[in-house]
Amino acid sequence: MSKVLQLRSERAQLNTELQALAKLEADGTSLNAEQLAKFGELEAQINTLSDKISRAESAERAAASSAVPVNEGAQGITSPPGSRVEGPYNQPTKPDVAMAQMVRLLVQAQGNQQQAAELAKANGFGADVHMALSTVTPGAGGTLVPENFSSGVIESLRPKSVVRRMGAVSLPLNNGNMTLPRINGNTSVSYIGTEQDIPLTEMTFADLKLSAKKAAAIVPISNDLLAFSGVNPRVDALVSSDLATSMGLSEDLHFIRGPGVDPLPKGLRYWAPAGHIVAQPAGVTLADVDTFLGGLMLRLEVANVDLAACGWIMHPRTIRWLQSLRDGNGNKAYPEIDAGLLKGYKWALTTQIPTNLGAGGNESEIYFVNFADCYIGEVEQLAIAISTEASYKDGEGNVVSAFQRDQTLIRVVSKHDFGPRHVESIAIGTGVTWGAGM
């Protein structure tokens, strides 16, 4: 068994134990101190193994790329020319890495696809990368990335986008549109006596309509990094990570708070029904906080929402304040936060939830959502465009010249839409000022 498979097997066993503890709490059983400690220990071990697996995979890719082909068959007999495939074409490239390699090659070829294809062949890149560059057709949004590469990039967004990571379901948008029927009103079931007619009931339905909306993320990358020629797993991983991070942040910004005004998708904030939007109470006692959080959960419970895939998303300021909250005896009010849970449900952080809302400019929001009921419809093809002269705005709104910084700007264009199948699956706490003075 390879080292990677061995590590994956160990991680799977630890994950089974962790899921068993999580199920106990999901079923209503409070975890004791020993179980909470075990949960945290398992989580740390899983993270450590994930890091080891990543390094082991990188080592295997490096070993494969540096392997020297031999001319002997299994029996020591020299194989005739052309009877087998040699060189860099033995192993397919991981889709997200393949896109990063396409970007580097296109930059080196100054956007010339055929020249980039020749560079791929000459510098030991995979046959799939060479073929993609040889056959793709430029589009209005830039060079089209093959669908098999794009799907890998989209999958790599899962750890980068908090909405995806929390369990939102990804679906392909055929022809750019999709309609999902949903049950809007349940049938009623009643008991009847002997020889009584069964009463007629009907379900009522509504539709969730998803239509492709164009999103673009601009990723500045150092020319020193892009200048590396040939296959380099570390460089490709960095480029791939930068692309995924920028796309993930762009998605979260709109999937959480997009107003839904064309051409923007509608985010959770504007899908939530009015009765599921709850203002933070004026008091900040532990009882006030607990009632507020419980009230958000109650909105979903009384709507008969399946709570199994529910979770919280909030700004880091909010969770750190809750993490430091103490009861009258000096004990942590929510010790389970250290184990990744809040009131029995997983939580995740994102800076895409603002902290400058409200009249005072210091308010934020907290979301409790059934993410399994949220859908991302996406066209599984990306387009990339490259510029060394364009400018962009940094995180503070300053205009930066890529030419002056010796950077290359990669623009990634994707098409997708977002929406919940049942709007009752969303509850939002507004006016949250917890931690504003931290």
GROMACS .gro file of C-alpha atoms in nm:
model
  438
    1MET     CA    1   0.000   0.000   0.000
    2SER     CA    2   0.134   0.347  -0.093
    3LYS     CA    3   0.201   0.600   0.180
    4VAL     CA    4  -0.085   0.821   0.055
    5LEU     CA    5  -0.337   0.536   0.069
    6GLN     CA    6  -0.217   0.439   0.415
    7LEU     CA    7  -0.260   0.794   0.546
    8ARG     CA    8  -0.603   0.822   0.385
    9SER     CA    9  -0.709   0.498   0.554
   10GLU     CA   10  -0.595   0.631   0.893
   11ARG     CA   11  -0.782   0.956   0.835
   12ALA     CA   12  -1.100   0.770   0.740
   13GLN     CA   13  -1.090   0.572   1.066
   14LEU     CA   14  -1.048   0.890   1.272
   15ASN     CA   15  -1.330   1.057   1.079
   16THR     CA   16  -1.562   0.764   1.160
   17GLU     CA   17  -1.499   0.820   1.533
   18LEU     CA   18  -1.550   1.196   1.499
   19GLN     CA   19  -1.879   1.153   1.309
   20ALA     CA   20  -2.005   0.916   1.579
   21LEU     CA   21  -1.953   1.187   1.843
   22ALA     CA   22  -2.114   1.448   1.620
   23LYS     CA   23  -2.417   1.221   1.567
   24LEU     CA   24  -2.463   1.182   1.941
   25GLU     CA   25  -2.497   1.556   1.978
   26ALA     CA   26  -2.712   1.592   1.668
   27ASP     CA   27  -2.949   1.335   1.820
   28GLY     CA   28  -2.987   1.543   2.134
   29THR     CA   29  -2.724   1.390   2.363
   30SER     CA   30  -2.496   1.649   2.525
   31LEU     CA   31  -2.130   1.560   2.504
   32ASN     CA   32  -1.947   1.542   2.835
   33ALA     CA   33  -1.608   1.701   2.895
   34GLU     CA   34  -1.422   1.384   2.802
   35GLN     CA   35  -1.614   1.349   2.475
   36LEU     CA   36  -1.558   1.716   2.387
   37ALA     CA   37  -1.187   1.674   2.451
   38LYS     CA   38  -1.188   1.360   2.234
   39PHE     CA   39  -1.367   1.551   1.957
   40GLY     CA   40  -1.100   1.821   1.960
   41GLU     CA   41  -0.823   1.562   1.965
   42LEU     CA   42  -0.974   1.375   1.667
   43GLU     CA   43  -1.016   1.699   1.474
   44ALA     CA   44  -0.651   1.793   1.534
   45GLN     CA   45  -0.533   1.446   1.427
   46ILE     CA   46  -0.744   1.462   1.108
   47ASN     CA   47  -0.599   1.803   1.020
   48THR     CA   48  -0.245   1.676   1.081
   49LEU     CA   49  -0.306   1.374   0.858
   50SER     CA   50  -0.458   1.596   0.587
   51ASP     CA   51  -0.138   1.802   0.585
   52LYS     CA   52   0.074   1.484   0.565
   53ILE     CA   53  -0.139   1.353   0.277
   54SER     CA   54  -0.094   1.680   0.089
   55ARG     CA   55   0.284   1.660   0.130
   56ALA     CA   56   0.292   1.293   0.033
   57GLU     CA   57   0.087   1.361  -0.281
   58SER     CA   58   0.325   1.643  -0.376
   59ALA     CA   59   0.619   1.408  -0.328
   60GLU     CA   60   0.458   1.143  -0.549
   61ARG     CA   61   0.386   1.398  -0.822
   62ALA     CA   62   0.744   1.522  -0.806
   63ALA     CA   63   0.876   1.165  -0.828
   64ALA     CA   64   0.650   1.091  -1.125
   65SER     CA   65   0.753   1.407  -1.311
   66SER     CA   66   1.124   1.333  -1.265
   67ALA     CA   67   1.103   0.966  -1.358
   68VAL     CA   68   1.331   0.861  -1.644
   69PRO     CA   69   1.165   0.636  -1.905
   70VAL     CA   70   1.337   0.308  -1.988
   71ASN     CA   71   1.340   0.118  -2.313
   72GLU     CA   72   1.300  -0.231  -2.170
   73GLY     CA   73   0.979  -0.425  -2.132
   74ALA     CA   74   0.887  -0.645  -1.839
   75GLN     CA   75   1.100  -0.931  -1.972
   76GLY     CA   76   1.406  -0.713  -2.040
   77ILE     CA   77   1.336  -0.700  -2.416
   78THR     CA   78   1.373  -0.363  -2.585
   79SER     CA   79   1.038  -0.228  -2.696
   80PRO     CA   80   1.005  -0.117  -3.059
   81PRO     CA   81   0.979   0.259  -3.122
   82GLY     CA   82   0.626   0.393  -3.102
   83SER     CA   83   0.493   0.091  -2.913
   84ARG     CA   84   0.439   0.280  -2.587
   85VAL     CA   85   0.396   0.630  -2.449
   86GLU     CA   86   0.704   0.781  -2.287
   87GLY     CA   87   0.800   1.089  -2.094
   88PRO     CA   88   0.568   1.329  -1.919
   89TYR     CA   89   0.250   1.182  -2.069
   90ASN     CA   90   0.225   0.879  -1.842
   91GLN     CA   91   0.027   1.046  -1.563
   92PRO     CA   92  -0.282   1.268  -1.603
   93THR     CA   93  -0.260   1.606  -1.431
   94LYS     CA   94  -0.487   1.697  -1.142
   95PRO     CA   95  -0.757   1.927  -1.289
   96ASP     CA   96  -0.694   2.226  -1.060
   97VAL     CA   97  -0.317   2.197  -1.116
   98ALA     CA   98  -0.375   2.157  -1.490
   99MET     CA   99  -0.554   2.493  -1.500
  100ALA     CA  100  -0.265   2.654  -1.310
  101GLN     CA  101  -0.024   2.509  -1.564
  102MET     CA  102  -0.237   2.643  -1.851
  103VAL     CA  103  -0.220   2.989  -1.693
  104ARG     CA  104   0.160   2.977  -1.656
  105LEU     CA  105   0.210   2.857  -2.011
  106LEU     CA  106  -0.025   3.119  -2.157
  107VAL     CA  107   0.159   3.392  -1.964
  108GLN     CA  108   0.496   3.270  -2.094
  109ALA     CA  109   0.353   3.257  -2.448
  110GLN     CA  110   0.195   3.605  -2.406
  111GLY     CA  111  -0.150   3.462  -2.472
  112ASN     CA  112  -0.058   3.262  -2.784
  113GLN     CA  113  -0.230   2.925  -2.734
  114GLN     CA  114  -0.036   2.735  -2.999
  115GLN     CA  115   0.296   2.860  -2.866
  116ALA     CA  116   0.180   2.768  -2.514
  117ALA     CA  117   0.099   2.418  -2.641
  118GLU     CA  118   0.451   2.384  -2.781
  119LEU     CA  119   0.596   2.501  -2.450
  120ALA     CA  120   0.388   2.236  -2.271
  121LYS     CA  121   0.530   1.966  -2.496
  122ALA     CA  122   0.889   2.090  -2.473
  123ASN     CA  123   0.895   2.138  -2.094
  124GLY     CA  124   0.750   1.809  -1.976
  125PHE     CA  125   0.389   1.903  -1.901
  126GLY     CA  126   0.116   1.638  -1.916
  127ALA     CA  127  -0.040   1.531  -2.245
  128ASP     CA  128  -0.380   1.655  -2.122
  129VAL     CA  129  -0.244   2.008  -2.074
  130HIS     CA  130  -0.075   2.001  -2.417
  131MET     CA  131  -0.394   1.873  -2.581
  132ALA     CA  132  -0.613   2.130  -2.406
  133LEU     CA  133  -0.397   2.418  -2.526
  134SER     CA  134  -0.392   2.272  -2.877
  135THR     CA  135  -0.768   2.235  -2.909
  136VAL     CA  136  -0.947   2.498  -2.697
  137THR     CA  137  -1.114   2.789  -2.872
  138PRO     CA  138  -1.084   3.150  -2.753
  139GLY     CA  139  -1.416   3.293  -2.634
  140ALA     CA  140  -1.547   3.641  -2.563
  141GLY     CA  141  -1.453   3.602  -2.196
  142GLY     CA  142  -1.103   3.474  -2.269
  143THR     CA  143  -0.951   3.133  -2.330
  144LEU     CA  144  -1.205   2.863  -2.245
  145VAL     CA  145  -1.085   2.606  -1.992
  146PRO     CA  146  -1.183   2.245  -2.080
  147GLU     CA  147  -1.478   2.121  -1.878
  148ASN     CA  148  -1.282   1.843  -1.708
  149PHE     CA  149  -1.028   2.100  -1.585
  150SER     CA  150  -1.301   2.345  -1.481
  151SER     CA  151  -1.486   2.085  -1.274
  152GLY     CA  152  -1.166   2.015  -1.081
  153VAL     CA  153  -1.117   2.384  -1.013
  154ILE     CA  154  -1.477   2.417  -0.896
  155GLU     CA  155  -1.429   2.122  -0.662
  156SER     CA  156  -1.111   2.284  -0.524
  157LEU     CA  157  -1.326   2.582  -0.421
  158ARG     CA  158  -1.496   2.375  -0.150
  159PRO     CA  159  -1.233   2.442   0.120
  160LYS     CA  160  -1.199   2.805   0.006
  161SER     CA  161  -1.567   2.906  -0.007
  162VAL     CA  162  -1.746   2.893   0.328
  163VAL     CA  163  -2.087   2.840   0.163
  164ARG     CA  164  -1.958   2.538  -0.031
  165ARG     CA  165  -1.764   2.406   0.268
  166MET     CA  166  -2.072   2.414   0.489
  167GLY     CA  167  -2.255   2.181   0.250
  168ALA     CA  168  -2.426   2.376  -0.030
  169VAL     CA  169  -2.512   2.138  -0.317
  170SER     CA  170  -2.351   2.200  -0.656
  171LEU     CA  171  -2.558   2.121  -0.967
  172PRO     CA  172  -2.475   2.167  -1.338
  173LEU     CA  173  -2.672   2.434  -1.524
  174ASN     CA  174  -2.759   2.280  -1.859
  175ASN     CA  175  -2.806   2.557  -2.115
  176GLY     CA  176  -2.758   2.805  -1.832
  177ASN     CA  177  -3.094   2.747  -1.661
  178MET     CA  178  -3.254   2.510  -1.413
  179THR     CA  179  -3.591   2.493  -1.240
  180LEU     CA  180  -3.624   2.296  -0.916
  181PRO     CA  181  -3.978   2.225  -0.793
  182ARG     CA  182  -4.026   2.241  -0.419
  183ILE     CA  183  -4.310   2.149  -0.187
  184ASN     CA  184  -4.465   2.472  -0.065
  185GLY     CA  185  -4.743   2.317   0.145
  186ASN     CA  186  -4.766   1.968   0.291
  187THR     CA  187  -5.048   1.722   0.265
  188SER     CA  188  -5.248   1.662   0.579
  189VAL     CA  189  -5.302   1.312   0.717
  190SER     CA  190  -5.605   1.232   0.933
  191TYR     CA  191  -5.757   0.922   1.091
  192ILE     CA  192  -6.097   0.805   0.970
  193GLY     CA  193  -6.362   0.578   1.108
  194THR     CA  194  -6.517   0.272   0.951
  195GLU     CA  195  -6.688   0.336   0.617
  196GLN     CA  196  -6.576   0.701   0.615
  197ASP     CA  197  -6.434   0.853   0.300
  198ILE     CA  198  -6.065   0.943   0.295
  199PRO     CA  199  -6.042   1.322   0.273
  200LEU     CA  200  -5.864   1.462  -0.033
  201THR     CA  201  -5.552   1.668   0.026
  202GLU     CA  202  -5.308   1.819  -0.215
  203MET     CA  203  -4.952   1.933  -0.199
  204THR     CA  204  -4.878   2.283  -0.327
  205PHE     CA  205  -4.559   2.355  -0.515
  206ALA     CA  206  -4.334   2.649  -0.597
  207ASP     CA  207  -4.020   2.667  -0.810
  208LEU     CA  208  -3.660   2.764  -0.748
  209LYS     CA  209  -3.529   2.901  -1.076
  210LEU     CA  210  -3.154   2.926  -1.127
  211SER     CA  211  -3.008   3.110  -1.426
  212ALA     CA  212  -2.639   3.155  -1.507
  213LYS     CA  213  -2.493   3.486  -1.394
  214LYS     CA  214  -2.141   3.587  -1.490
  215ALA     CA  215  -1.889   3.634  -1.210
  216ALA     CA  216  -1.530   3.747  -1.259
  217ALA     CA  217  -1.240   3.730  -1.016
  218ILE     CA  218  -0.909   3.907  -1.080
  219VAL     CA  219  -0.600   3.739  -0.937
  220PRO     CA  220  -0.266   3.927  -0.929
  221ILE     CA  221   0.030   3.687  -0.945
  222SER     CA  222   0.399   3.769  -0.928
  223ASN     CA  223   0.584   3.741  -1.259
  224ASP     CA  224   0.876   3.588  -1.071
  225LEU     CA  225   0.646   3.302  -0.972
  226LEU     CA  226   0.503   3.258  -1.321
  227ALA     CA  227   0.849   3.264  -1.479
  228PHE     CA  228   0.931   2.909  -1.366
  229SER     CA  229   0.948   2.682  -1.670
  230GLY     CA  230   0.863   2.316  -1.672
  231VAL     CA  231   0.658   2.115  -1.426
  232ASN     CA  232   0.696   2.247  -1.071
  233PRO     CA  233   0.436   2.114  -0.824
  234ARG     CA  234   0.506   2.384  -0.566
  235VAL     CA  235   0.463   2.670  -0.812
  236ASP     CA  236   0.153   2.515  -0.969
  237ALA     CA  237   0.001   2.456  -0.624
  238LEU     CA  238   0.057   2.823  -0.532
  239VAL     CA  239  -0.102   2.947  -0.854
  240SER     CA  240  -0.393   2.705  -0.813
  241SER     CA  241  -0.442   2.813  -0.450
  242ASP     CA  242  -0.442   3.182  -0.543
  243LEU     CA  243  -0.702   3.124  -0.814
  244ALA     CA  244  -0.927   2.917  -0.585
  245THR     CA  245  -0.899   3.164  -0.295
  246SER     CA  246  -0.996   3.464  -0.509
  247MET     CA  247  -1.287   3.278  -0.668
  248GLY     CA  248  -1.404   3.146  -0.330
  249LEU     CA  249  -1.407   3.493  -0.172
  250SER     CA  250  -1.596   3.632  -0.470
  251GLU     CA  251  -1.856   3.356  -0.444
  252ASP     CA  252  -1.908   3.403  -0.070
  253LEU     CA  253  -1.952   3.777  -0.112
  254HIS     CA  254  -2.251   3.719  -0.341
  255PHE     CA  255  -2.388   3.390  -0.208
  256ILE     CA  256  -2.419   3.544   0.139
  257ARG     CA  257  -2.522   3.905   0.074
  258GLY     CA  258  -2.585   3.945  -0.300
  259PRO     CA  259  -2.896   4.166  -0.345
  260GLY     CA  260  -3.030   3.967  -0.642
  261VAL     CA  261  -3.059   4.275  -0.867
  262ASP     CA  262  -2.966   4.173  -1.219
  263PRO     CA  263  -2.695   4.068  -1.298
  264LEU     CA  264  -2.613   3.968  -0.937
  265PRO     CA  265  -2.727   3.645  -0.770
  266LYS     CA  266  -2.946   3.668  -0.462
  267GLY     CA  267  -2.765   3.573  -0.142
  268LEU     CA  268  -2.885   3.425   0.186
  269ARG     CA  269  -2.949   3.769   0.335
  270TYR     CA  270  -3.217   3.847   0.078
  271TRP     CA  271  -3.363   3.497   0.043
  272ALA     CA  272  -3.455   3.481   0.413
  273PRO     CA  273  -3.823   3.547   0.489
  274ALA     CA  274  -3.898   3.853   0.700
  275GLY     CA  275  -4.004   3.645   1.000
  276HIS     CA  276  -3.663   3.474   1.002
  277ILE     CA  277  -3.466   3.798   1.036
  278VAL     CA  278  -3.413   3.870   1.406
  279ALA     CA  279  -3.247   4.176   1.559
  280GLN     CA  280  -2.993   4.133   1.837
  281PRO     CA  281  -3.147   4.213   2.178
  282ALA     CA  282  -3.035   4.524   2.362
  283GLY     CA  283  -2.902   4.322   2.654
  284VAL     CA  284  -2.574   4.133   2.645
  285THR     CA  285  -2.619   3.900   2.939
  286LEU     CA  286  -2.558   3.530   2.884
  287ALA     CA  287  -2.934   3.472   2.901
  288ASP     CA  288  -2.991   3.736   2.630
  289VAL     CA  289  -2.727   3.583   2.404
  290ASP     CA  290  -2.851   3.228   2.452
  291THR     CA  291  -3.213   3.327   2.388
  292PHE     CA  292  -3.110   3.512   2.072
  293LEU     CA  293  -2.916   3.216   1.931
  294GLY     CA  294  -3.190   2.975   2.031
  295GLY     CA  295  -3.446   3.198   1.860
  296LEU     CA  296  -3.261   3.167   1.529
  297MET     CA  297  -3.262   2.789   1.563
  298LEU     CA  298  -3.630   2.792   1.658
  299ARG     CA  299  -3.724   2.966   1.331
  300LEU     CA  300  -3.602   2.660   1.140
  301GLU     CA  301  -3.740   2.408   1.387
  302VAL     CA  302  -4.098   2.536   1.371
  303ALA     CA  303  -4.074   2.533   0.989
  304ASN     CA  304  -3.996   2.157   1.007
  305VAL     CA  305  -3.653   2.210   0.850
  306ASP     CA  306  -3.418   1.911   0.858
  307LEU     CA  307  -3.150   2.026   1.104
  308ALA     CA  308  -2.896   1.754   1.024
  309ALA     CA  309  -2.697   1.972   0.783
  310CYS     CA  310  -2.746   2.305   0.961
  311GLY     CA  311  -2.463   2.532   1.062
  312TRP     CA  312  -2.360   2.883   1.157
  313ILE     CA  313  -2.159   3.134   0.955
  314MET     CA  314  -2.035   3.462   1.101
  315HIS     CA  315  -1.752   3.712   1.102
  316PRO     CA  316  -1.443   3.614   1.308
  317ARG     CA  317  -1.517   3.902   1.547
  318THR     CA  318  -1.847   3.742   1.645
  319ILE     CA  319  -1.722   3.390   1.719
  320ARG     CA  320  -1.421   3.517   1.915
  321TRP     CA  321  -1.651   3.720   2.136
  322LEU     CA  322  -1.874   3.416   2.195
  323GLN     CA  323  -1.565   3.205   2.260
  324SER     CA  324  -1.454   3.443   2.536
  325LEU     CA  325  -1.800   3.472   2.696
  326ARG     CA  326  -1.806   3.343   3.058
  327ASP     CA  327  -2.080   3.247   3.299
  328GLY     CA  328  -2.109   3.367   3.658
  329ASN     CA  329  -1.855   3.110   3.775
  330GLY     CA  330  -1.591   3.212   3.522
  331ASN     CA  331  -1.646   2.908   3.302
  332LYS     CA  332  -1.668   2.933   2.926
  333ALA     CA  333  -2.031   2.979   2.823
  334TYR     CA  334  -1.979   2.783   2.502
  335PRO     CA  335  -1.679   2.551   2.551
  336GLU     CA  336  -1.783   2.348   2.247
  337ILE     CA  337  -1.668   2.634   2.023
  338ASP     CA  338  -1.315   2.500   2.069
  339ALA     CA  339  -1.436   2.175   1.908
  340GLY     CA  340  -1.593   2.353   1.610
  341LEU     CA  341  -1.953   2.355   1.737
  342LEU     CA  342  -2.196   2.617   1.864
  343LYS     CA  343  -2.509   2.492   2.039
  344GLY     CA  344  -2.446   2.153   1.880
  345TYR     CA  345  -2.397   2.274   1.521
  346LYS     CA  346  -2.082   2.337   1.319
  347TRP     CA  347  -1.968   2.693   1.254
  348ALA     CA  348  -1.747   2.863   0.998
  349LEU     CA  349  -1.594   3.207   0.965
  350THR     CA  350  -1.587   3.450   0.676
  351THR     CA  351  -1.483   3.812   0.643
  352GLN     CA  352  -1.738   3.843   0.364
  353ILE     CA  353  -1.998   3.912   0.634
  354PRO     CA  354  -1.936   4.283   0.708
  355THR     CA  355  -1.883   4.445   1.047
  356ASN     CA  356  -1.963   4.802   0.939
  357LEU     CA  357  -2.340   4.777   0.904
  358GLY     CA  358  -2.605   4.984   1.082
  359ALA     CA  359  -2.624   5.349   1.176
  360GLY     CA  360  -2.322   5.319   1.402
  361GLY     CA  361  -2.113   5.144   1.138
  362ASN     CA  362  -2.023   4.864   1.381
  363GLU     CA  363  -2.292   4.599   1.327
  364SER     CA  364  -2.257   4.252   1.177
  365GLU     CA  365  -2.479   3.948   1.113
  366ILE     CA  366  -2.494   3.583   1.212
  367TYR     CA  367  -2.651   3.314   0.991
  368PHE     CA  368  -2.808   2.981   1.086
  369VAL     CA  369  -2.881   2.783   0.770
  370ASN     CA  370  -2.967   2.435   0.646
  371PHE     CA  371  -2.692   2.430   0.383
  372ALA     CA  372  -2.810   2.100   0.233
  373ASP     CA  373  -3.113   2.296   0.116
  374CYS     CA  374  -2.897   2.555  -0.067
  375TYR     CA  375  -2.806   2.500  -0.432
  376ILE     CA  376  -2.530   2.636  -0.652
  377GLY     CA  377  -2.615   2.592  -1.017
  378GLU     CA  378  -2.305   2.634  -1.232
  379VAL     CA  379  -2.195   2.618  -1.590
  380GLU     CA  380  -1.899   2.383  -1.567
  381GLN     CA  381  -1.670   2.581  -1.792
  382LEU     CA  382  -1.440   2.868  -1.701
  383ALA     CA  383  -1.272   3.133  -1.911
  384ILE     CA  384  -0.934   3.289  -1.834
  385ALA     CA  385  -0.782   3.612  -1.964
  386ILE     CA  386  -0.435   3.750  -1.896
  387SER     CA  387  -0.291   4.103  -1.879
  388THR     CA  388   0.043   4.248  -1.769
  389GLU     CA  389  -0.064   4.610  -1.821
  390ALA     CA  390  -0.407   4.636  -1.657
  391SER     CA  391  -0.471   4.786  -1.312
  392TYR     CA  392  -0.681   4.660  -1.022
  393LYS     CA  393  -0.803   4.772  -0.681
  394ASP     CA  394  -0.653   4.614  -0.371
  395GLY     CA  395  -0.843   4.531  -0.053
  396GLU     CA  396  -0.824   4.892   0.065
  397GLY     CA  397  -0.957   5.033  -0.262
  398ASN     CA  398  -0.621   5.160  -0.388
  399VAL     CA  399  -0.556   5.136  -0.763
  400VAL     CA  400  -0.252   4.917  -0.834
  401SER     CA  401  -0.070   4.895  -1.167
  402ALA     CA  402   0.024   4.538  -1.256
  403PHE     CA  403   0.299   4.676  -1.484
  404GLN     CA  404   0.459   4.875  -1.201
  405ARG     CA  405   0.435   4.583  -0.959
  406ASP     CA  406   0.577   4.336  -1.215
  407GLN     CA  407   0.263   4.125  -1.184
  408THR     CA  408   0.033   3.945  -1.421
  409LEU     CA  409  -0.343   3.973  -1.373
  410ILE     CA  410  -0.542   3.656  -1.427
  411ARG     CA  411  -0.913   3.713  -1.481
  412VAL     CA  412  -1.126   3.406  -1.421
  413VAL     CA  413  -1.486   3.422  -1.546
  414SER     CA  414  -1.741   3.170  -1.425
  415LYS     CA  415  -2.119   3.145  -1.459
  416HIS     CA  416  -2.343   3.031  -1.177
  417ASP     CA  417  -2.645   3.113  -0.962
  418PHE     CA  418  -2.744   3.045  -0.602
  419GLY     CA  419  -3.065   2.987  -0.409
  420PRO     CA  420  -3.234   2.779  -0.137
  421ARG     CA  421  -3.497   2.525  -0.222
  422HIS     CA  422  -3.691   2.638   0.086
  423VAL     CA  423  -3.646   2.993   0.211
  424GLU     CA  424  -3.752   2.875   0.558
  425SER     CA  425  -3.410   2.706   0.582
  426ILE     CA  426  -3.245   3.043   0.657
  427ALA     CA  427  -3.246   3.248   0.978
  428ILE     CA  428  -3.039   3.563   1.022
  429GLY     CA  429  -2.944   3.761   1.330
  430THR     CA  430  -2.891   4.129   1.247
  431GLY     CA  431  -2.750   4.428   1.436
  432VAL     CA  432  -2.483   4.207   1.597
  433THR     CA  433  -2.236   4.432   1.781
  434TRP     CA  434  -2.073   4.158   1.988
  435GLY     CA  435  -1.698   4.209   1.992
  436ALA     CA  436  -1.714   4.555   1.832
  437GLY     CA  437  -1.476   4.685   2.098
  438MET     CA  438  -1.230   4.397   2.078
   0.00000   0.00000   0.00000
